[in-house]
């Protein structure tokens, strides 16, 4: 029996993970499930999987969680400290699927107890890549990528030496607005940005796909996880989302990973690694697919990619600034306070302000400095918005 926990169990990745685990109840002992406001879902899953503990991030939801779990014998807890405790419970495998920088501290906790961390929460690597990788190394924990592109690269690298890798190419669907006229993007609405042509995902990552901020985060994630220099990482727009990534080797060969857009592949790969198990994903009929298209990303349409390249060059805490400013700008877009194109403008301005204060980005990277930087970047993102509005 493998002991597994799922952080962010009620979200899109969490539910896909539960789908796989629930199919094999005899293989897995479920330790902890965590979620947000939807405690009814959390309790249902905790009962179905016979989890030891269920934790909501929100203390004001604890009473309802207790009620929903009554008579089950499953422990209930709430709040950030309880989340940390859940992540620290001994487990062999922990899914990190909280959205945003909130996933960083629990993920580090899971690594410290030596668990294998299945990492969907790309934000941890963007905010604090060096620290996350070093924590895994120091405590004998392992990180397996769950982002589909990074799982694809990981798989293409099996049996290869990093010296023979010339480049890594991650694909981007182009998101909801890939074929919109540039002029129309300014007035794109929340509803329009919240539907993805190929993938069914949480709302935040879906909007980030439309703005390419998701791919921008993934560029940084690639650099941090695989340790390759930024000039060896490319993004290509591939509207079908069937090729997830390609690795180019020094002999000119490209190894591509091809599969349907179903996150259960990458999750299942991380769950069964180093084995490959049978997974309930659709098998592609390439004759029916017919065509695969690729095109270069348009810099004007997707300023987020340019910003990510600056952040990779800058290093230090620039990733934490970038991620937090992006998260706050996205909150403001969701709240209807700023337009779609304002998000990148706000993030760029926040980065510029940090650059004007040397020492901030170059401070030593610790959980504390990352969280302080995160907080300041969010504050400045709001200030930038207010100055632009006033
Ligand atoms: P989601 O919004 O569907 O779910 C997020 C989960 O995190 C929920 O369980 C929610 O309750 C919890 N959560 C939210 N805020 C929290 C907080 N402050 N503290 C604790 N828990 C909190 O998101 P998702 O689409 O499942 O994405 C999860 C992560 O996986 C993200 O980092 C995303 O970028 C990454 N990812 C998702 C997909 C996908 O297909 N959905 C693909 C690749 C990577
Ligand atoms: Mg991805």
Short mmCIF file of C-alpha atoms and ligand atoms in Angstrom, two decimals:
data_model
loop_
_atom_site.label_atom_id
_atom_site.label_comp_id
_atom_site.label_asym_id
_atom_site.label_seq_id
_atom_site.Cartn_x
_atom_site.Cartn_y
_atom_site.Cartn_z
CA UNK A 1 0.00 0.00 0.00
CA UNK A 2 1.27 3.47 -0.86
CA UNK A 3 0.39 6.34 1.44
CA UNK A 4 -0.81 9.32 -0.61
CA UNK A 5 -2.03 12.85 0.15
CA UNK A 6 -3.66 15.37 -2.16
CA UNK A 7 -3.19 19.09 -1.52
CA UNK A 8 -5.86 20.96 -3.47
CA UNK A 9 -8.04 17.85 -3.74
CA UNK A 10 -11.23 19.72 -4.65
CA UNK A 11 -9.75 21.44 -7.71
CA UNK A 12 -9.46 20.29 -11.29
CA UNK A 13 -6.11 18.49 -10.83
CA UNK A 14 -7.17 17.18 -7.42
CA UNK A 15 -10.36 15.66 -8.83
CA UNK A 16 -8.48 14.04 -11.71
CA UNK A 17 -6.04 12.59 -9.18
CA UNK A 18 -8.91 11.24 -7.10
CA UNK A 19 -10.43 9.70 -10.21
CA UNK A 20 -7.26 7.62 -10.70
CA UNK A 21 -6.76 6.72 -7.04
CA UNK A 22 -10.40 5.71 -6.54
CA UNK A 23 -10.04 3.14 -9.33
CA UNK A 24 -7.45 1.22 -7.29
CA UNK A 25 -8.53 1.33 -3.64
CA UNK A 26 -6.32 -1.62 -2.73
CA UNK A 27 -3.16 0.13 -3.86
CA UNK A 28 -3.48 3.39 -1.96
CA UNK A 29 -3.90 4.48 1.65
CA UNK A 30 -5.17 8.05 1.59
CA UNK A 31 -3.63 10.18 4.33
CA UNK A 32 -4.75 13.80 3.86
CA UNK A 33 -7.03 15.69 1.50
CA UNK A 34 -7.10 19.48 1.50
CA UNK A 35 -9.41 21.96 -0.14
CA UNK A 36 -10.85 25.44 0.00
CA UNK A 37 -14.42 26.60 0.53
CA UNK A 38 -16.14 23.58 -0.99
CA UNK A 39 -16.08 21.45 2.17
CA UNK A 40 -19.02 19.31 1.04
CA UNK A 41 -16.97 18.01 -1.88
CA UNK A 42 -13.95 17.61 0.37
CA UNK A 43 -15.95 15.57 2.90
CA UNK A 44 -17.51 13.40 0.18
CA UNK A 45 -14.10 12.55 -1.23
CA UNK A 46 -12.57 12.00 2.21
CA UNK A 47 -15.35 9.53 3.02
CA UNK A 48 -15.13 7.75 -0.32
CA UNK A 49 -11.34 7.40 -0.07
CA UNK A 50 -11.35 6.74 3.71
CA UNK A 51 -8.84 9.52 4.28
CA UNK A 52 -7.29 10.03 7.71
CA UNK A 53 -7.79 13.79 7.71
CA UNK A 54 -9.52 16.51 5.69
CA UNK A 55 -8.38 20.12 5.89
CA UNK A 56 -9.98 23.28 4.55
CA UNK A 57 -7.83 26.36 4.02
CA UNK A 58 -10.58 28.52 5.56
CA UNK A 59 -11.25 28.48 9.34
CA UNK A 60 -14.79 29.83 8.80
CA UNK A 61 -15.58 26.60 6.90
CA UNK A 62 -14.47 24.26 9.68
CA UNK A 63 -17.89 23.84 11.31
CA UNK A 64 -19.46 22.82 8.02
CA UNK A 65 -16.58 20.44 7.33
CA UNK A 66 -17.06 18.82 10.75
CA UNK A 67 -20.78 18.46 10.12
CA UNK A 68 -20.18 16.91 6.71
CA UNK A 69 -17.72 14.42 8.23
CA UNK A 70 -19.71 13.55 11.34
CA UNK A 71 -19.75 9.88 12.22
CA UNK A 72 -16.98 9.09 9.72
CA UNK A 73 -14.08 9.11 12.19
CA UNK A 74 -12.14 11.34 9.77
CA UNK A 75 -10.29 14.21 11.43
CA UNK A 76 -11.20 17.74 10.36
CA UNK A 77 -9.01 20.85 10.57
CA UNK A 78 -8.71 24.31 9.05
CA UNK A 79 -6.30 27.15 8.31
CA UNK A 80 -2.75 27.52 7.05
CA UNK A 81 -1.08 25.75 10.00
CA UNK A 82 -3.41 22.77 9.58
CA UNK A 83 -2.52 22.69 5.86
CA UNK A 84 1.15 22.54 6.79
CA UNK A 85 0.45 19.71 9.23
CA UNK A 86 -1.48 17.79 6.58
CA UNK A 87 1.45 18.14 4.16
CA UNK A 88 3.87 17.01 6.86
CA UNK A 89 2.00 13.78 7.64
CA UNK A 90 4.15 10.88 6.56
CA UNK A 91 3.21 9.87 3.03
CA UNK A 92 5.02 8.27 0.11
CA UNK A 93 3.46 10.46 -2.54
CA UNK A 94 1.94 13.93 -2.25
CA UNK A 95 0.06 15.72 -5.02
CA UNK A 96 0.75 19.47 -4.92
CA UNK A 97 -2.35 20.90 -6.65
CA UNK A 98 -3.18 24.04 -4.72
CA UNK A 99 -3.40 26.97 -7.11
CA UNK A 100 -0.98 29.89 -6.71
CA UNK A 101 1.85 30.78 -4.35
CA UNK A 102 -0.29 29.34 -1.52
CA UNK A 103 0.98 25.95 -2.67
CA UNK A 104 4.64 26.74 -1.94
CA UNK A 105 4.83 26.25 1.85
CA UNK A 106 2.78 23.01 1.97
CA UNK A 107 4.82 21.60 -0.92
CA UNK A 108 8.08 22.34 0.92
CA UNK A 109 6.64 20.63 3.99
CA UNK A 110 5.88 17.49 1.99
CA UNK A 111 9.43 17.48 0.60
CA UNK A 112 10.91 17.85 4.08
CA UNK A 113 9.30 14.61 5.19
CA UNK A 114 10.97 12.90 2.21
CA UNK A 115 7.84 12.32 0.14
CA UNK A 116 7.74 12.20 -3.63
CA UNK A 117 6.06 15.45 -4.62
CA UNK A 118 3.91 15.29 -7.74
CA UNK A 119 4.10 18.95 -8.70
CA UNK A 120 1.16 20.52 -10.50
CA UNK A 121 1.67 23.78 -8.59
CA UNK A 122 4.07 25.40 -11.06
CA UNK A 123 3.93 28.61 -9.03
CA UNK A 124 6.24 27.06 -6.40
CA UNK A 125 8.99 26.67 -8.97
CA UNK A 126 8.39 30.14 -10.38
CA UNK A 127 8.52 31.81 -6.94
CA UNK A 128 11.28 29.79 -5.38
CA UNK A 129 12.67 27.25 -7.82
CA UNK A 130 16.15 27.04 -6.30
CA UNK A 131 14.78 26.58 -2.80
CA UNK A 132 12.23 23.95 -3.83
CA UNK A 133 14.80 21.88 -5.76
CA UNK A 134 17.33 22.22 -2.95
CA UNK A 135 14.78 21.15 -0.31
CA UNK A 136 13.99 18.02 -2.30
CA UNK A 137 17.68 17.25 -2.62
CA UNK A 138 18.50 17.83 1.04
CA UNK A 139 15.69 15.66 2.40
CA UNK A 140 15.83 12.86 -0.14
CA UNK A 141 12.46 13.89 -1.55
CA UNK A 142 11.77 13.70 -5.25
CA UNK A 143 9.78 16.02 -7.48
CA UNK A 144 7.88 14.62 -10.44
CA UNK A 145 6.41 17.18 -12.83
CA UNK A 146 2.66 17.05 -13.42
CA UNK A 147 2.29 20.01 -15.75
CA UNK A 148 1.60 18.24 -19.05
CA UNK A 149 4.50 19.90 -20.90
CA UNK A 150 6.99 19.14 -18.16
CA UNK A 151 5.80 15.58 -17.75
CA UNK A 152 6.25 15.25 -21.52
CA UNK A 153 9.82 16.58 -21.35
CA UNK A 154 10.59 14.34 -18.38
CA UNK A 155 9.37 11.34 -20.37
CA UNK A 156 11.34 12.33 -23.48
CA UNK A 157 14.48 12.51 -21.31
CA UNK A 158 14.26 9.00 -19.91
CA UNK A 159 17.54 7.25 -20.65
CA UNK A 160 19.15 10.45 -21.98
CA UNK A 161 21.99 12.60 -20.66
CA UNK A 162 21.33 16.31 -20.13
CA UNK A 163 24.60 17.11 -22.01
CA UNK A 164 23.04 15.87 -25.22
CA UNK A 165 20.00 18.14 -24.90
CA UNK A 166 20.17 21.10 -27.25
CA UNK A 167 16.74 22.61 -26.60
CA UNK A 168 13.38 22.07 -24.99
CA UNK A 169 10.24 23.14 -26.82
CA UNK A 170 6.99 23.48 -24.92
CA UNK A 171 3.75 23.85 -26.81
CA UNK A 172 0.95 26.34 -26.18
CA UNK A 173 -2.59 26.04 -27.46
CA UNK A 174 -2.73 29.81 -27.79
CA UNK A 175 -5.73 29.90 -25.45
CA UNK A 176 -9.17 31.33 -25.95
CA UNK A 177 -8.05 34.36 -27.98
CA UNK A 178 -5.42 32.95 -30.30
CA UNK A 179 -7.44 33.89 -33.39
CA UNK A 180 -8.95 37.14 -32.14
CA UNK A 181 -7.91 40.41 -33.77
CA UNK A 182 -5.41 42.16 -31.46
CA UNK A 183 -7.65 45.19 -31.15
CA UNK A 184 -10.49 43.10 -29.68
CA UNK A 185 -8.37 41.75 -26.79
CA UNK A 186 -8.67 45.03 -24.90
CA UNK A 187 -12.36 44.44 -24.26
CA UNK A 188 -12.23 40.66 -23.78
CA UNK A 189 -14.57 39.68 -20.94
CA UNK A 190 -14.13 37.31 -18.02
CA UNK A 191 -16.53 34.81 -19.57
CA UNK A 192 -14.70 34.86 -22.87
CA UNK A 193 -11.33 34.35 -21.15
CA UNK A 194 -12.66 31.53 -18.96
CA UNK A 195 -13.21 28.90 -21.61
CA UNK A 196 -10.35 26.93 -23.08
CA UNK A 197 -10.49 25.46 -26.60
CA UNK A 198 -8.87 22.13 -25.61
CA UNK A 199 -8.35 21.65 -21.87
CA UNK A 200 -10.84 21.56 -19.02
CA UNK A 201 -9.00 23.26 -16.11
CA UNK A 202 -9.50 25.55 -13.13
CA UNK A 203 -10.62 29.11 -13.92
CA UNK A 204 -7.33 30.83 -13.06
CA UNK A 205 -5.10 28.69 -15.28
CA UNK A 206 -7.68 28.92 -18.07
CA UNK A 207 -7.47 32.72 -18.06
CA UNK A 208 -3.68 32.46 -17.78
CA UNK A 209 -3.76 30.34 -20.94
CA UNK A 210 -5.64 33.04 -22.82
CA UNK A 211 -3.06 35.66 -21.78
CA UNK A 212 -0.11 33.23 -22.15
CA UNK A 213 0.85 33.95 -18.55
CA UNK A 214 0.47 30.22 -18.05
CA UNK A 215 3.12 29.53 -20.71
CA UNK A 216 5.25 32.32 -19.24
CA UNK A 217 5.16 30.54 -15.86
CA UNK A 218 5.96 27.29 -17.65
CA UNK A 219 9.07 28.78 -19.31
CA UNK A 220 10.39 29.60 -15.84
CA UNK A 221 9.24 26.20 -14.53
CA UNK A 222 11.24 24.51 -17.32
CA UNK A 223 14.38 26.44 -16.46
CA UNK A 224 14.08 25.72 -12.74
CA UNK A 225 13.11 22.06 -12.98
CA UNK A 226 15.40 20.88 -15.76
CA UNK A 227 18.23 23.34 -15.09
CA UNK A 228 18.58 24.43 -18.73
CA UNK A 229 19.53 27.94 -19.76
CA UNK A 230 16.68 30.18 -20.96
CA UNK A 231 18.06 30.48 -24.51
CA UNK A 232 17.52 26.72 -24.91
CA UNK A 233 13.82 26.86 -24.08
CA UNK A 234 11.30 27.64 -26.80
CA UNK A 235 7.53 28.08 -26.96
CA UNK A 236 5.56 27.10 -30.03
CA UNK A 237 1.85 27.60 -30.61
CA UNK A 238 0.18 24.30 -31.42
CA UNK A 239 -3.61 24.74 -31.61
CA UNK A 240 -4.48 21.01 -31.36
CA UNK A 241 -2.76 20.51 -27.94
CA UNK A 242 -1.77 16.96 -28.87
CA UNK A 243 2.02 17.39 -28.89
CA UNK A 244 2.77 18.52 -25.34
CA UNK A 245 6.49 19.17 -25.62
CA UNK A 246 9.57 18.22 -27.65
CA UNK A 247 13.18 17.71 -26.67
CA UNK A 248 15.82 18.51 -29.28
CA UNK A 249 19.11 16.61 -29.03
CA UNK A 250 22.57 17.53 -30.34
CA UNK A 251 22.26 15.05 -33.20
CA UNK A 252 19.27 17.02 -34.49
CA UNK A 253 16.62 14.54 -33.34
CA UNK A 254 13.43 15.84 -31.81
CA UNK A 255 11.56 13.58 -29.39
CA UNK A 256 7.92 14.63 -29.15
CA UNK A 257 5.39 13.52 -26.59
CA UNK A 258 1.96 13.07 -28.17
CA UNK A 259 -1.30 12.35 -26.38
CA UNK A 260 -4.85 13.55 -25.83
CA UNK A 261 -5.40 16.67 -23.70
CA UNK A 262 -6.25 14.77 -20.51
CA UNK A 263 -4.36 15.61 -17.31
CA UNK A 264 -4.89 12.08 -16.06
CA UNK A 265 -2.00 11.06 -18.28
CA UNK A 266 0.58 13.30 -16.57
CA UNK A 267 -0.95 12.66 -13.12
CA UNK A 268 -1.04 8.90 -13.72
CA UNK A 269 2.54 8.93 -15.00
CA UNK A 270 3.68 10.62 -11.77
CA UNK A 271 1.52 8.29 -9.67
CA UNK A 272 2.95 5.13 -11.19
CA UNK A 273 6.51 6.26 -11.91
CA UNK A 274 8.93 4.56 -12.51
CA UNK A 275 6.39 2.11 -13.92
CA UNK A 276 3.98 2.84 -16.72
CA UNK A 277 0.52 1.63 -15.77
CA UNK A 278 -2.58 1.33 -17.90
CA UNK A 279 -4.49 4.62 -17.77
CA UNK A 280 -8.11 5.40 -18.66
CA UNK A 281 -7.25 8.01 -21.31
CA UNK A 282 -8.53 8.18 -24.86
CA UNK A 283 -6.21 6.62 -27.47
CA UNK A 284 -5.44 8.95 -30.35
CA UNK A 285 -6.35 7.92 -33.87
CA UNK A 286 -3.78 9.92 -35.84
CA UNK A 287 -5.49 9.28 -39.16
CA UNK A 288 -8.57 10.91 -37.72
CA UNK A 289 -6.50 13.78 -36.25
CA UNK A 290 -5.10 14.29 -39.75
CA UNK A 291 -3.08 17.46 -39.13
CA UNK A 292 -0.86 18.95 -36.49
CA UNK A 293 -0.22 22.68 -36.82
CA UNK A 294 2.56 24.79 -35.36
CA UNK A 295 3.33 28.49 -35.47
CA UNK A 296 5.59 30.96 -33.71
CA UNK A 297 3.99 32.89 -30.84
CA UNK A 298 3.24 36.53 -31.64
CA UNK A 299 5.17 38.82 -29.25
CA UNK A 300 2.64 41.62 -29.54
CA UNK A 301 -0.24 39.36 -28.65
CA UNK A 302 1.58 37.69 -25.77
CA UNK A 303 3.75 40.18 -23.79
CA UNK A 304 3.80 37.69 -20.88
CA UNK A 305 6.40 35.59 -22.72
CA UNK A 306 8.77 38.54 -23.06
CA UNK A 307 8.34 39.35 -19.36
CA UNK A 308 9.11 35.73 -18.41
CA UNK A 309 12.35 35.89 -20.42
CA UNK A 310 13.37 39.05 -18.53
CA UNK A 311 12.56 37.34 -15.25
CA UNK A 312 14.69 34.30 -16.14
CA UNK A 313 17.61 36.58 -17.02
CA UNK A 314 17.19 38.54 -13.81
CA UNK A 315 17.03 35.57 -11.45
CA UNK A 316 16.90 36.03 -7.66
CA UNK A 317 13.43 36.84 -6.39
CA UNK A 318 12.21 38.17 -9.76
CA UNK A 319 10.11 35.02 -10.19
CA UNK A 320 8.31 35.66 -6.90
CA UNK A 321 7.58 39.24 -8.00
CA UNK A 322 6.36 38.10 -11.40
CA UNK A 323 4.08 35.40 -10.02
CA UNK A 324 2.56 37.52 -7.26
CA UNK A 325 1.97 40.55 -9.50
CA UNK A 326 0.37 38.22 -12.04
CA UNK A 327 -1.84 36.59 -9.38
CA UNK A 328 -3.02 39.97 -8.10
CA UNK A 329 -3.58 41.34 -11.61
CA UNK A 330 -5.62 38.23 -12.36
CA UNK A 331 -7.71 38.78 -9.19
CA UNK A 332 -8.39 42.30 -10.46
CA UNK A 333 -9.37 41.05 -13.92
CA UNK A 334 -11.72 38.47 -12.35
CA UNK A 335 -13.22 41.21 -10.17
CA UNK A 336 -13.80 43.38 -13.23
CA UNK A 337 -11.39 46.06 -11.99
CA UNK A 338 -8.98 45.91 -14.93
CA UNK A 339 -9.13 44.88 -18.57
CA UNK A 340 -7.55 41.79 -20.10
CA UNK A 341 -4.52 43.61 -21.52
CA UNK A 342 -3.97 45.58 -18.32
CA UNK A 343 -2.71 42.44 -16.57
CA UNK A 344 0.61 42.37 -18.44
CA UNK A 345 1.01 46.13 -18.12
CA UNK A 346 0.58 45.91 -14.35
CA UNK A 347 3.02 43.02 -14.01
CA UNK A 348 5.64 44.84 -16.09
CA UNK A 349 5.27 48.00 -14.02
CA UNK A 350 5.61 46.08 -10.74
CA UNK A 351 8.79 44.42 -12.05
CA UNK A 352 10.14 47.86 -13.02
CA UNK A 353 9.45 49.20 -9.52
CA UNK A 354 11.31 46.31 -7.95
CA UNK A 355 14.24 46.93 -10.28
CA UNK A 356 14.40 50.50 -9.00
CA UNK A 357 15.00 49.19 -5.47
CA UNK A 358 18.16 47.15 -5.74
CA UNK A 359 18.50 44.67 -2.94
CA UNK A 360 14.88 43.57 -3.01
CA UNK A 361 15.23 41.09 -5.86
CA UNK A 362 18.74 40.15 -4.81
CA UNK A 363 17.86 39.33 -1.19
CA UNK A 364 18.69 35.82 -0.08
CA UNK A 365 15.94 33.38 -1.00
CA UNK A 366 14.19 31.97 2.07
CA UNK A 367 10.52 31.14 2.58
CA UNK A 368 10.25 34.39 4.54
CA UNK A 369 11.81 36.64 1.87
CA UNK A 370 9.75 34.95 -0.84
CA UNK A 371 6.53 35.55 1.09
CA UNK A 372 7.53 39.17 1.86
CA UNK A 373 8.32 39.76 -1.81
CA UNK A 374 5.03 38.15 -2.77
CA UNK A 375 3.16 40.44 -0.39
CA UNK A 376 4.92 43.61 -1.60
CA UNK A 377 4.40 42.72 -5.27
CA UNK A 378 0.65 42.29 -4.63
CA UNK A 379 0.49 45.64 -2.83
CA UNK A 380 2.32 47.37 -5.66
CA UNK A 381 0.12 45.70 -8.26
CA UNK A 382 -2.91 47.35 -6.63
CA UNK A 383 -1.09 50.70 -6.44
CA UNK A 384 -0.21 50.52 -10.12
CA UNK A 385 -3.84 49.76 -10.94
CA UNK A 386 -5.05 52.72 -8.86
CA UNK A 387 -2.53 55.10 -10.41
CA UNK A 388 -3.55 54.00 -13.88
CA UNK A 389 -7.23 54.42 -13.05
CA UNK A 390 -6.78 57.81 -11.37
P1 LIG B 1 -8.39 24.76 -9.19
O1 LIG B 1 -8.71 26.20 -8.98
O2 LIG B 1 -9.35 23.91 -9.92
O3 LIG B 1 -8.12 24.07 -7.75
C1 LIG B 1 -7.28 24.67 -6.82
C2 LIG B 1 -7.27 23.90 -5.50
O4 LIG B 1 -6.52 24.67 -4.55
C3 LIG B 1 -8.66 23.72 -4.89
O5 LIG B 1 -8.68 22.53 -4.13
C4 LIG B 1 -8.76 24.92 -3.94
O6 LIG B 1 -9.66 24.71 -2.88
C5 LIG B 1 -7.34 25.02 -3.43
N1 LIG B 1 -6.98 26.37 -3.00
C6 LIG B 1 -7.21 27.53 -3.67
N2 LIG B 1 -6.69 28.57 -2.99
C7 LIG B 1 -6.11 28.04 -1.88
C8 LIG B 1 -5.38 28.62 -0.77
N3 LIG B 1 -5.18 29.94 -0.68
N4 LIG B 1 -4.91 27.79 0.17
C9 LIG B 1 -5.12 26.46 0.09
N5 LIG B 1 -5.79 25.86 -0.92
C10 LIG B 1 -6.28 26.65 -1.89
O7 LIG B 1 -6.96 24.73 -9.87
P2 LIG B 1 -6.35 23.63 -10.87
O8 LIG B 1 -6.71 23.99 -12.25
O9 LIG B 1 -6.61 22.27 -10.35
O10 LIG B 1 -4.80 23.94 -10.72
C11 LIG B 1 -4.04 23.54 -9.60
C12 LIG B 1 -2.57 23.75 -9.89
O11 LIG B 1 -2.20 22.87 -10.95
C13 LIG B 1 -2.22 25.15 -10.37
O12 LIG B 1 -0.94 25.47 -9.91
C14 LIG B 1 -2.21 25.03 -11.88
O13 LIG B 1 -1.37 25.97 -12.50
C15 LIG B 1 -1.66 23.62 -12.03
N6 LIG B 1 -2.04 22.95 -13.28
C16 LIG B 1 -3.34 22.72 -13.55
C17 LIG B 1 -3.70 22.07 -14.73
C18 LIG B 1 -5.13 21.73 -15.03
O14 LIG B 1 -5.39 21.01 -15.99
N7 LIG B 1 -6.10 22.17 -14.25
C19 LIG B 1 -2.71 21.70 -15.65
C20 LIG B 1 -1.37 21.96 -15.34
C21 LIG B 1 -1.04 22.58 -14.14
MG1 LIG B 2 0.85 23.10 -18.76
#
